[in-house]
mmCIF file of C-alpha atoms in Angstrom:
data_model
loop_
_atom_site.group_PDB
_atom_site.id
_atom_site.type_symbol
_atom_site.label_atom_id
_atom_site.label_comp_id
_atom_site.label_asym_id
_atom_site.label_seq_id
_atom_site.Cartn_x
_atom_site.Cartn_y
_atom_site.Cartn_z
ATOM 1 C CA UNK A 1 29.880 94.351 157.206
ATOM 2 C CA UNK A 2 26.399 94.150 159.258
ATOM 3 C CA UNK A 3 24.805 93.559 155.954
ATOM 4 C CA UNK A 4 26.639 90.562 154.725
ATOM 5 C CA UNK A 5 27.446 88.556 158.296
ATOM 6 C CA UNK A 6 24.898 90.658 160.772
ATOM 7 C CA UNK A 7 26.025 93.010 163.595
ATOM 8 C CA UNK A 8 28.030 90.432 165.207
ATOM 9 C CA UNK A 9 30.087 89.728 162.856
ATOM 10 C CA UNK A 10 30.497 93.175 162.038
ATOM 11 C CA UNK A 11 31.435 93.622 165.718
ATOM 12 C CA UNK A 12 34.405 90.546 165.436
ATOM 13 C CA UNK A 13 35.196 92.600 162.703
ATOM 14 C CA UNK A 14 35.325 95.773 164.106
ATOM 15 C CA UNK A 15 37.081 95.067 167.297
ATOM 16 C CA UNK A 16 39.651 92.998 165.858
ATOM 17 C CA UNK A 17 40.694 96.098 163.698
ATOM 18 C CA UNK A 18 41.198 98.089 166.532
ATOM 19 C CA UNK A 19 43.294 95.551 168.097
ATOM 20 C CA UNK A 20 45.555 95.390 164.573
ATOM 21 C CA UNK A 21 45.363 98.998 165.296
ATOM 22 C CA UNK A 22 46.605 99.684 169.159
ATOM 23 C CA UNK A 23 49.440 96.496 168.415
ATOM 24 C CA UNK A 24 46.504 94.123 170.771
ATOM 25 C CA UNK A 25 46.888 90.937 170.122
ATOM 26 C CA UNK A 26 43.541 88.568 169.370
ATOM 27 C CA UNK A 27 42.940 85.100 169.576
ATOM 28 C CA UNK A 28 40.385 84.037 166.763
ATOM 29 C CA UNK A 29 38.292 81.036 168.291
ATOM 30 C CA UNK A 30 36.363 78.901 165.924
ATOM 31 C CA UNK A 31 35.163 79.519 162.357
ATOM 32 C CA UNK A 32 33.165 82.452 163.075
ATOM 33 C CA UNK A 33 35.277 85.117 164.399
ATOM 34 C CA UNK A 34 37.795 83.594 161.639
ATOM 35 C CA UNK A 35 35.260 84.728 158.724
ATOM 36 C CA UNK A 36 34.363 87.971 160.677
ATOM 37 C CA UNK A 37 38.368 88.911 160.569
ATOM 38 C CA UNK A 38 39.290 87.072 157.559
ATOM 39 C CA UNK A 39 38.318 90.311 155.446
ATOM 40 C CA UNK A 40 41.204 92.304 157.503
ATOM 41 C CA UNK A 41 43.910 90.579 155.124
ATOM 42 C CA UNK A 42 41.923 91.686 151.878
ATOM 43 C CA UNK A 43 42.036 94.805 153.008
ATOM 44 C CA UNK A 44 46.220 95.006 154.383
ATOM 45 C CA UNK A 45 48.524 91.755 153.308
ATOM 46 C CA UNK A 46 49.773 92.160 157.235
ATOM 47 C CA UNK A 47 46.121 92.945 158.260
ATOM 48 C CA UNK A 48 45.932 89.596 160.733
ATOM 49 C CA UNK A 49 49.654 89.930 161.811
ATOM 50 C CA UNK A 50 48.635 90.642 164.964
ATOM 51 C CA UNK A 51 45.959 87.504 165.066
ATOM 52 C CA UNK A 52 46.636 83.595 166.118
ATOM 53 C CA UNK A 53 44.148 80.773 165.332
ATOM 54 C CA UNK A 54 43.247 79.805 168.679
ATOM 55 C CA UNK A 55 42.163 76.430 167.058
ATOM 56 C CA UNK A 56 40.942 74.774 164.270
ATOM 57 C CA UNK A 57 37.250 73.220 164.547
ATOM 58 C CA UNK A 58 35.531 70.490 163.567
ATOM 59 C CA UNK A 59 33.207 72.843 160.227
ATOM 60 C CA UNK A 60 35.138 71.994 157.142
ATOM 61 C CA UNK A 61 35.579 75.595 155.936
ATOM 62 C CA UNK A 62 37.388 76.259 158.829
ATOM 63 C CA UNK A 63 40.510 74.103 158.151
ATOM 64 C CA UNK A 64 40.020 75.656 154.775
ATOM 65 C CA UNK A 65 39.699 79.227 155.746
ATOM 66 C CA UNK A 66 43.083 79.213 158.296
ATOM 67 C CA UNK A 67 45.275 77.466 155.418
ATOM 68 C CA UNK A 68 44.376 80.265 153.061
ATOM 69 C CA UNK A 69 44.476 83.212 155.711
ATOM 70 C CA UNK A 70 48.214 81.667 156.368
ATOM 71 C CA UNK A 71 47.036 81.022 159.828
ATOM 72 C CA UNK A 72 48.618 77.664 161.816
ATOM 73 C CA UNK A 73 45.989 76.964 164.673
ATOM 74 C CA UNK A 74 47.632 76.079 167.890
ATOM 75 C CA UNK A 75 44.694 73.212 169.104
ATOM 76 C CA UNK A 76 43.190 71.147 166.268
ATOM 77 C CA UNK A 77 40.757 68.910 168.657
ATOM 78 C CA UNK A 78 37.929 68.851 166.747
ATOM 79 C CA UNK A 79 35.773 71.093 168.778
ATOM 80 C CA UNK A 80 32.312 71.920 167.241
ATOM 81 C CA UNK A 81 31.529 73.933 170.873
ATOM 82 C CA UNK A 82 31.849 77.720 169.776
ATOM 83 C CA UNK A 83 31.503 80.048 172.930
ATOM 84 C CA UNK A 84 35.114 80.812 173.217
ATOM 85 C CA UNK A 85 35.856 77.275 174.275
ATOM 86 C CA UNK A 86 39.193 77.004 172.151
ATOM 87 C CA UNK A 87 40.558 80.305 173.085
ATOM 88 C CA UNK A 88 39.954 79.415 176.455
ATOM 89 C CA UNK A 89 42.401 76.766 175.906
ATOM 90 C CA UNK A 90 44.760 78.111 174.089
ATOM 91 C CA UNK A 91 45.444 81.142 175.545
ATOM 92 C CA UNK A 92 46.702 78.860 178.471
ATOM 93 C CA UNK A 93 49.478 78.112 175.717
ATOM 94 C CA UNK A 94 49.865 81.568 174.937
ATOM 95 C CA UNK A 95 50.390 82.021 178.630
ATOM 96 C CA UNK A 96 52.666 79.811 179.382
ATOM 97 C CA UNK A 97 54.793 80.537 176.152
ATOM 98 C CA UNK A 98 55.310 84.148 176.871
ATOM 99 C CA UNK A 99 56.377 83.152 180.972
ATOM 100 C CA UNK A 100 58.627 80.425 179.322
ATOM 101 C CA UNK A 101 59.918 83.128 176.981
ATOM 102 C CA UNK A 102 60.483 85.853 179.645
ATOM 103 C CA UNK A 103 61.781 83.910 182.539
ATOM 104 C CA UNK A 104 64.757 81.728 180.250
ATOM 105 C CA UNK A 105 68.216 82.083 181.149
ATOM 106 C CA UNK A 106 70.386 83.380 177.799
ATOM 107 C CA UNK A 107 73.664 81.051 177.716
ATOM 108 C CA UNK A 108 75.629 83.990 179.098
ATOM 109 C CA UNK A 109 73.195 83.713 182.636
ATOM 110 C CA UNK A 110 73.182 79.798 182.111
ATOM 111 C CA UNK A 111 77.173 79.649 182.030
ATOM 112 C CA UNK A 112 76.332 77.860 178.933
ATOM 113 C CA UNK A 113 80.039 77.766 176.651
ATOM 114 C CA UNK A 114 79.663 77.912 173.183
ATOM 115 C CA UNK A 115 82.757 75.181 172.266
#
């Protein structure tokens, strides 16, 4: 992997297979980390399962790259910055999601009938 993308990329790479392998989630930001990880689901068909596309950005070959991974980004803003700018945002979302998620009444707590 250093030899094709360079030790960075082999990094992305590497850390975001640990992650798929301790169940950690990752949020891929831009259309680097997106290549770096995108080699996970040659490897495994479930290999990204445990990834979200933080957002798509502005490159063409990003757009292109997410549809064919399978992977729906949450922000599509057009962002060219890189440096973690649209997981920054996004895992705000995330965030707020999973407190949404945890803190909801089921229709039993609610009193909600179900006529």
């Amino acid at each position: 992997a250093a030899t094709l993308g360079g030790r960075e990329l082999a990094a992305i790479f590497g850390a975001t297979l640990a992650a798929r392998r301790n169940n950690v989630p990752v949020l891929l930001d831009g259309f680097v980390c997106t290549a770096a990880a995108a080699a996970l689901a040659r490897l495994h068909p479930a290999g990204l399962a445990h990834t979200i596309a933080a957002h798509v950005s502005a490159e063409s070959g990003h757009r292109r790259l997410l549809e064919a991974l399978g992977l729906p980004p949450l922000l599509d803003l057009g962002m060219r910055l890189g440096e973690g700018s649209g997981a920054c945002l996004a895992v705000n979302i995330v965030r707020s999601a999973l407190e949404c998620h945890a803190r909801m009444a089921s229709f039993a707590e609610a009193g909600v009938s179900e006529k």
